[in-house]
CSV table of C-alpha atoms in Angstrom, one decimal:
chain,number,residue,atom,x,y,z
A,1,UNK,CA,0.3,-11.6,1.5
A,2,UNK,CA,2.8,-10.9,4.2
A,3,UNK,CA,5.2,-8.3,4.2
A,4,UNK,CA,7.6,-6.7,6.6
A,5,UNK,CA,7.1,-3.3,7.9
A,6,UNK,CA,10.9,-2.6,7.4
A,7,UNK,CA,9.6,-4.0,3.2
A,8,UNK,CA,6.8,-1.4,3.1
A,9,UNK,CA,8.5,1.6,1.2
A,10,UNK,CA,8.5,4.4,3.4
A,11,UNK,CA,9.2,3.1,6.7
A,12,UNK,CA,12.0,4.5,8.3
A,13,UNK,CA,14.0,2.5,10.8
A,14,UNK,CA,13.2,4.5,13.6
A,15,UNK,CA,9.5,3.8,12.7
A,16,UNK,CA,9.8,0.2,12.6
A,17,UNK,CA,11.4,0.3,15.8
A,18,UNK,CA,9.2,2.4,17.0
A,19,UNK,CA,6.3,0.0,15.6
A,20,UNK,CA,7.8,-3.5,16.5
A,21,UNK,CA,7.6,-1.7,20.4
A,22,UNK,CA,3.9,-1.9,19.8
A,23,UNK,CA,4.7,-5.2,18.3
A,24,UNK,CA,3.6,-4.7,15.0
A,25,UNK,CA,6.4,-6.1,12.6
A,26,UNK,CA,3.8,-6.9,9.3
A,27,UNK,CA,1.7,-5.2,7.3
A,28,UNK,CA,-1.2,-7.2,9.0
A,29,UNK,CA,-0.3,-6.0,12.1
A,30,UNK,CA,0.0,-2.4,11.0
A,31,UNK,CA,-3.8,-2.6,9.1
A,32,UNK,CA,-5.0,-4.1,12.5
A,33,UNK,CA,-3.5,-1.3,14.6
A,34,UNK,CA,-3.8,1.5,12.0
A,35,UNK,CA,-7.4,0.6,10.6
A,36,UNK,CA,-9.1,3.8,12.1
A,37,UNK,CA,-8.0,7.6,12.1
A,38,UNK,CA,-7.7,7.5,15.9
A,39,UNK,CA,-5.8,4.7,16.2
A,40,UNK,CA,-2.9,6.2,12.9
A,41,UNK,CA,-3.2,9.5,15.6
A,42,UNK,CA,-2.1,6.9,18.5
A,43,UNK,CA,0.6,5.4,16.4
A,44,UNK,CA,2.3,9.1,14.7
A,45,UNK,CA,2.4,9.7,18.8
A,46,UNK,CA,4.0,7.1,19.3
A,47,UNK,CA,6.3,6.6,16.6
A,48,UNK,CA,7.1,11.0,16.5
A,49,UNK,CA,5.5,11.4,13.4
A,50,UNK,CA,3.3,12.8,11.4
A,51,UNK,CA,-0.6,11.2,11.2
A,52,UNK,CA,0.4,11.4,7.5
A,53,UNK,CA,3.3,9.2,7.5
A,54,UNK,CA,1.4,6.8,9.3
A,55,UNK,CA,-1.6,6.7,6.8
A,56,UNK,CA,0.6,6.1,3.7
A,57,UNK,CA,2.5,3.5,5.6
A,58,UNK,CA,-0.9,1.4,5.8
A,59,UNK,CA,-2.1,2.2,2.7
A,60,UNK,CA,1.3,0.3,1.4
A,61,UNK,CA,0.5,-2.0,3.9
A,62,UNK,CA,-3.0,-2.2,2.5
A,63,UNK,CA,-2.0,-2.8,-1.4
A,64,UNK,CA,0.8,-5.0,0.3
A,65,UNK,CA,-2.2,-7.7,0.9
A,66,UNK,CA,-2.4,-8.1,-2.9
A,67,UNK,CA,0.0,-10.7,-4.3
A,68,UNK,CA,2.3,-9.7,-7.0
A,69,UNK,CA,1.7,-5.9,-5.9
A,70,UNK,CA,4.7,-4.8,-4.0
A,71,UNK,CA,7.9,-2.2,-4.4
A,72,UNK,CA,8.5,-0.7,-7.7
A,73,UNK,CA,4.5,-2.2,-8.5
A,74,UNK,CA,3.4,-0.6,-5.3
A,75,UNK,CA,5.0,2.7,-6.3
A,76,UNK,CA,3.9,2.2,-10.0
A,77,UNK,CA,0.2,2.1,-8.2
A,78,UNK,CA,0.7,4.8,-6.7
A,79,UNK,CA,1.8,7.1,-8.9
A,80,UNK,CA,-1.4,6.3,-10.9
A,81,UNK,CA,-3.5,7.5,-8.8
A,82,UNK,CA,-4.3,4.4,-6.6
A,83,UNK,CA,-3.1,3.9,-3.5
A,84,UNK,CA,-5.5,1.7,-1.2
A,85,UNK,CA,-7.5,-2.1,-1.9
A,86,UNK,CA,-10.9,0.1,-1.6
A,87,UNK,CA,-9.7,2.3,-4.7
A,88,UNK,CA,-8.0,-0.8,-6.7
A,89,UNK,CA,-11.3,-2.6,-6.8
A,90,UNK,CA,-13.2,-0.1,-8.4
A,91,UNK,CA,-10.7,0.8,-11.3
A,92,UNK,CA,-11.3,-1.2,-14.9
A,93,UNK,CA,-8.3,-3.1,-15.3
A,94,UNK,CA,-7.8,-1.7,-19.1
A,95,UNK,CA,-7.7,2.1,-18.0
A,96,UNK,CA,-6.0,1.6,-14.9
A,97,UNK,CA,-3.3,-0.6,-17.2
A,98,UNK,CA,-3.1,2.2,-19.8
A,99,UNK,CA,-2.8,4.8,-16.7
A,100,UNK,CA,0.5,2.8,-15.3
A,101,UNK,CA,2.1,2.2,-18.7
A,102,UNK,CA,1.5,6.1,-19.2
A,103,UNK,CA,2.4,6.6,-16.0
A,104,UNK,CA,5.8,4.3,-16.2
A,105,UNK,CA,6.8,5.9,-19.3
A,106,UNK,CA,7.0,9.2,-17.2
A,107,UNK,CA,8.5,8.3,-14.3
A,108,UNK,CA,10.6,5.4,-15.6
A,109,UNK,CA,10.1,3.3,-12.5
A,110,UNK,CA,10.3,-0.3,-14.0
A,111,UNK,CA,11.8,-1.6,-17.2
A,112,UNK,CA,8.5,-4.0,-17.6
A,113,UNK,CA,5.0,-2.3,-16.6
A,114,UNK,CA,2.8,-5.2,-15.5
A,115,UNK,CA,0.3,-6.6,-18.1
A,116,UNK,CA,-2.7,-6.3,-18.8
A,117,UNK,CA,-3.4,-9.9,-17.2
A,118,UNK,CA,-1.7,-9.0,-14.0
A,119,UNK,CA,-3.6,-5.6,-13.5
A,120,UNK,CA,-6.9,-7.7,-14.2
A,121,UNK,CA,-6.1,-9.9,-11.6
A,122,UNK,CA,-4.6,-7.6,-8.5
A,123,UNK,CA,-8.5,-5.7,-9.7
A,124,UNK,CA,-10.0,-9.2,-8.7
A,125,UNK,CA,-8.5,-10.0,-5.9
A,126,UNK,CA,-8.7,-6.3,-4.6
A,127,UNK,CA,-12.6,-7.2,-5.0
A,128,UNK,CA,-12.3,-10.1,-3.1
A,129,UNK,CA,-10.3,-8.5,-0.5
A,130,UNK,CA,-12.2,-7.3,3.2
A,131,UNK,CA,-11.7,-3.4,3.6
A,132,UNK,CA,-9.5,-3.1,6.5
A,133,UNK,CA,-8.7,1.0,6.7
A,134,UNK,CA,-11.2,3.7,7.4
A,135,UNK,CA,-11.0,7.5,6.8
């Protein structure tokens, strides 16, 4: 799925500037540019930030590729623990629903966790997904 830099939660509007420079304006673009640790290095350069920023900014990019997994769901993911396609795929879709409604409850993030049904299917199409970041 497609989504906007300026969408991915984190950017910054200097950083999206910054990024559409370089021409990346998606979060296929920034996987394509940001795939390897020397290439997030070039970008943080770039973009005057930190190698971090630029790592979680693809990693949102990365679960970004899932469809239905975006804001609140992304941060939701997040926050339990999974942050990248690589990692979704290898979580059982029952504990890693249990973890977010556990996880929700804390942080309040949503007023509707995803159910069960959704988690098992971003976990399948994670699967079927190519891994696109190294570390």
């Amino acid at each position: 799925m497609v989504t906007s830099v300026k969408d991915l939660q984190g950017s910054t509007a200097e950083m999206v500037a910054k990024l559409k420079e370089k021409g990346i304006g998606d979060n296929e673009a920034l996987l394509a540019a940001a795939a390897a640790p020397a290439q997030r290095k070039e970008l943080a350069a770039h973009c005057s930030c930190d190698t971090r920023d630029i790592l979680e900014l693809a990693n949102r990019a990365d679960l970004a590729r899932v469809k239905g997994v975006s804001g609140v769901y992304s941060d939701l993911l997040e926050k339990a623990g999974v942050d990248t396609v690589k990692e979704l795929a290898t979580r059982r879709p029952d504990n890693l629903h249990a973890k977010i409604v556990e996880t929700n409850d804390k942080e309040g993030l949503t007023k509707q966790p995803p159910a069960l049904s959704k988690v098992q299917d971003w976990v399948g199409q994670a699967k079927d997904l190519p891994k696109l970041l190294t570390y």
